[in-house]
Short mmCIF file of C-alpha atoms in Angstrom, two decimals:
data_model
loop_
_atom_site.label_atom_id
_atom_site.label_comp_id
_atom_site.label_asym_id
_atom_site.label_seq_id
_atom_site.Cartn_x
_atom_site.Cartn_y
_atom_site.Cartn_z
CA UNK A 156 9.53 -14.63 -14.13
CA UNK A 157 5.92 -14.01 -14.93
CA UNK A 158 3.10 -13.29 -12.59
CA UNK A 159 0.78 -15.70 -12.89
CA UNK A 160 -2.70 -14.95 -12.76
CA UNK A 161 -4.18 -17.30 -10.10
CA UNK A 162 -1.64 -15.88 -7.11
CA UNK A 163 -3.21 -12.44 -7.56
CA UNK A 164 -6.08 -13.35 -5.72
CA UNK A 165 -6.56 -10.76 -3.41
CA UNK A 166 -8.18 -7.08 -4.74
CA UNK A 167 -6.06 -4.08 -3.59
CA UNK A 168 -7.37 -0.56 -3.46
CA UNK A 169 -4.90 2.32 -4.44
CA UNK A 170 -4.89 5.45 -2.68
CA UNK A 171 -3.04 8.98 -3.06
CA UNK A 172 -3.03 12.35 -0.72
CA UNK A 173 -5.49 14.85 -1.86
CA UNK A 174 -4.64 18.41 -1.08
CA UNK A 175 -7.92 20.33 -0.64
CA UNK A 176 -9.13 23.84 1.31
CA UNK A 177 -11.20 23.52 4.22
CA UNK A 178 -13.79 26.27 4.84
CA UNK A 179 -10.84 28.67 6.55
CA UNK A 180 -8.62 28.10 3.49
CA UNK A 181 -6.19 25.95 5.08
CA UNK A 182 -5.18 23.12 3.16
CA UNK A 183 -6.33 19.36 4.33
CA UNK A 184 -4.69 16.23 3.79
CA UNK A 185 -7.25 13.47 2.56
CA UNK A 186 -7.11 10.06 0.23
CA UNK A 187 -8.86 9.71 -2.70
CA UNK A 188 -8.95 6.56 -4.63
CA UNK A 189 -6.74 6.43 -7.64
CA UNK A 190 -7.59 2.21 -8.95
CA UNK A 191 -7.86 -1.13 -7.56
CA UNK A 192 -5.86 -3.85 -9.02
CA UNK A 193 -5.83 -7.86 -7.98
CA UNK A 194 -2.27 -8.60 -6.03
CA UNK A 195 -0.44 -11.75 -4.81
CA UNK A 196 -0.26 -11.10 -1.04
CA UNK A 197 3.39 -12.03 0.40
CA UNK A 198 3.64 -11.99 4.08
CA UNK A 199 7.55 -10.68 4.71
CA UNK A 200 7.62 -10.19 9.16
CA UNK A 201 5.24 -9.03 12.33
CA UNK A 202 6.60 -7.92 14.98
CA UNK A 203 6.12 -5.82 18.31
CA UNK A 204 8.28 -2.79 19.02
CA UNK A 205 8.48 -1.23 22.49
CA UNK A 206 8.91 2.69 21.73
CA UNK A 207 8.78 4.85 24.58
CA UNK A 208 7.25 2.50 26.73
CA UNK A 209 4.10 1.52 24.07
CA UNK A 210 3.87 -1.67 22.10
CA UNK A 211 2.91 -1.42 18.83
CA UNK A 212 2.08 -4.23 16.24
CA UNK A 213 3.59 -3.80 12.29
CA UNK A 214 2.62 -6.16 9.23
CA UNK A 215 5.56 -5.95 6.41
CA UNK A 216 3.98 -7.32 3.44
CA UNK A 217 4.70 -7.77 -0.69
CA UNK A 218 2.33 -7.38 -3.09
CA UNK A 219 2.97 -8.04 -6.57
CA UNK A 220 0.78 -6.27 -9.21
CA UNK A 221 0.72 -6.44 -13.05
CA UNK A 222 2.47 -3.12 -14.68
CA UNK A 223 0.06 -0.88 -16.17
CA UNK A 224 -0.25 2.74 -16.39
CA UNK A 225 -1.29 3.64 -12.91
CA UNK A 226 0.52 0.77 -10.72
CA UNK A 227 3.75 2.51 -12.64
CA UNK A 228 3.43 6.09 -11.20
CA UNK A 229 3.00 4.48 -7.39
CA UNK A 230 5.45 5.87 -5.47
CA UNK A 231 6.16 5.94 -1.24
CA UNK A 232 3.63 8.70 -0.95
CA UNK A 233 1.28 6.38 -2.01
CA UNK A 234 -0.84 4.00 0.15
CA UNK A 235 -2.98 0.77 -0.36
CA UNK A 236 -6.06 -0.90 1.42
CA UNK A 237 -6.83 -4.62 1.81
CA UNK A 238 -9.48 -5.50 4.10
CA UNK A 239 -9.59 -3.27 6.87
CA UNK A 240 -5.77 -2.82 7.12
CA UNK A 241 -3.92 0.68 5.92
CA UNK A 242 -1.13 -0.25 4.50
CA UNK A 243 2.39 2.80 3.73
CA UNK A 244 4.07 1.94 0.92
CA UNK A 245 7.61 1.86 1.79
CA UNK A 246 9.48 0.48 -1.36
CA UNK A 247 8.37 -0.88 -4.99
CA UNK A 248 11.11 -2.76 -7.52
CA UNK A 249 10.33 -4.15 -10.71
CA UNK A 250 9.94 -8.01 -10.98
CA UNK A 251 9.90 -10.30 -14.44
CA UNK A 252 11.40 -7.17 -16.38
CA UNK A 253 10.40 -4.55 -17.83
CA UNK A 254 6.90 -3.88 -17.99
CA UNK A 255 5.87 -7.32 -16.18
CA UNK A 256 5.50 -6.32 -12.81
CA UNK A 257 5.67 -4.69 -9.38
CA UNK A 258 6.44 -5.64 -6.37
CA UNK A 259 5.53 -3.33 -3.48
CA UNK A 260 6.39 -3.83 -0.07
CA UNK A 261 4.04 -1.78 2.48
CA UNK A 262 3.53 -1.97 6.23
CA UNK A 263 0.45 -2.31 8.14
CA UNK A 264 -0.04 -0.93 11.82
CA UNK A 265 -2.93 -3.10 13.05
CA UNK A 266 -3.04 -1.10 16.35
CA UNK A 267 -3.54 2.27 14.97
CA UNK A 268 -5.82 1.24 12.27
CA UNK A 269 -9.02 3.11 11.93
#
């Protein structure tokens, strides 16, 4: 299976926690940008979940990116931006063998975005 090139049609931006001081030394959690990469966008669910009496929207989504040398080191601590959605990386599997592609699958919390 190849990826082909007109399905990635939507630019992702890569993100990984930064550890930095703040001005009383203690350490602060931010994102910097690692790459952006073009993706095929896969919808997978939405739902609603009622958790402790609040209802919150989630977006489970695939995107499949070419393998390179920074989609490779992604990992769940890892996040990605499309539009104004956040989106956690919760999973990423290898698709068209080795060295083809990635799939990651990611979930989006509309409700709590920024």
């Amino acid at each position: 299976m190849s990826l082909p090139a007109g399905a990635r049609n939507r630019r992702i931006t890569l993100q990984r926690a930064l550890t930095t001081k703040n001005a009383l030394n203690e350490d602060v959690k931010t994102w910097g940008t690692i790459g952006k990469r073009w993706a095929e966008k896969l919808d997978v669910s939405d739902g609603e979940q009622l958790r402790a009496a609040q209802m919150g929207a989630t977006i489970t989504t695939r995107f499949r990116v070419l393998a390179d040398s920074l989609t490779s080191t992604l990992t769940a601590r890892d996040r990605l931006l499309l539009g104004s959605l956040v989106y956690e990386i919760s999973g990423i599997k290898e698709v068209g063998g080795t060295n083809v592609g990635l799939e990651i699958t990611a979930t989006a919390r509309p409700d709590l975005q920024p």
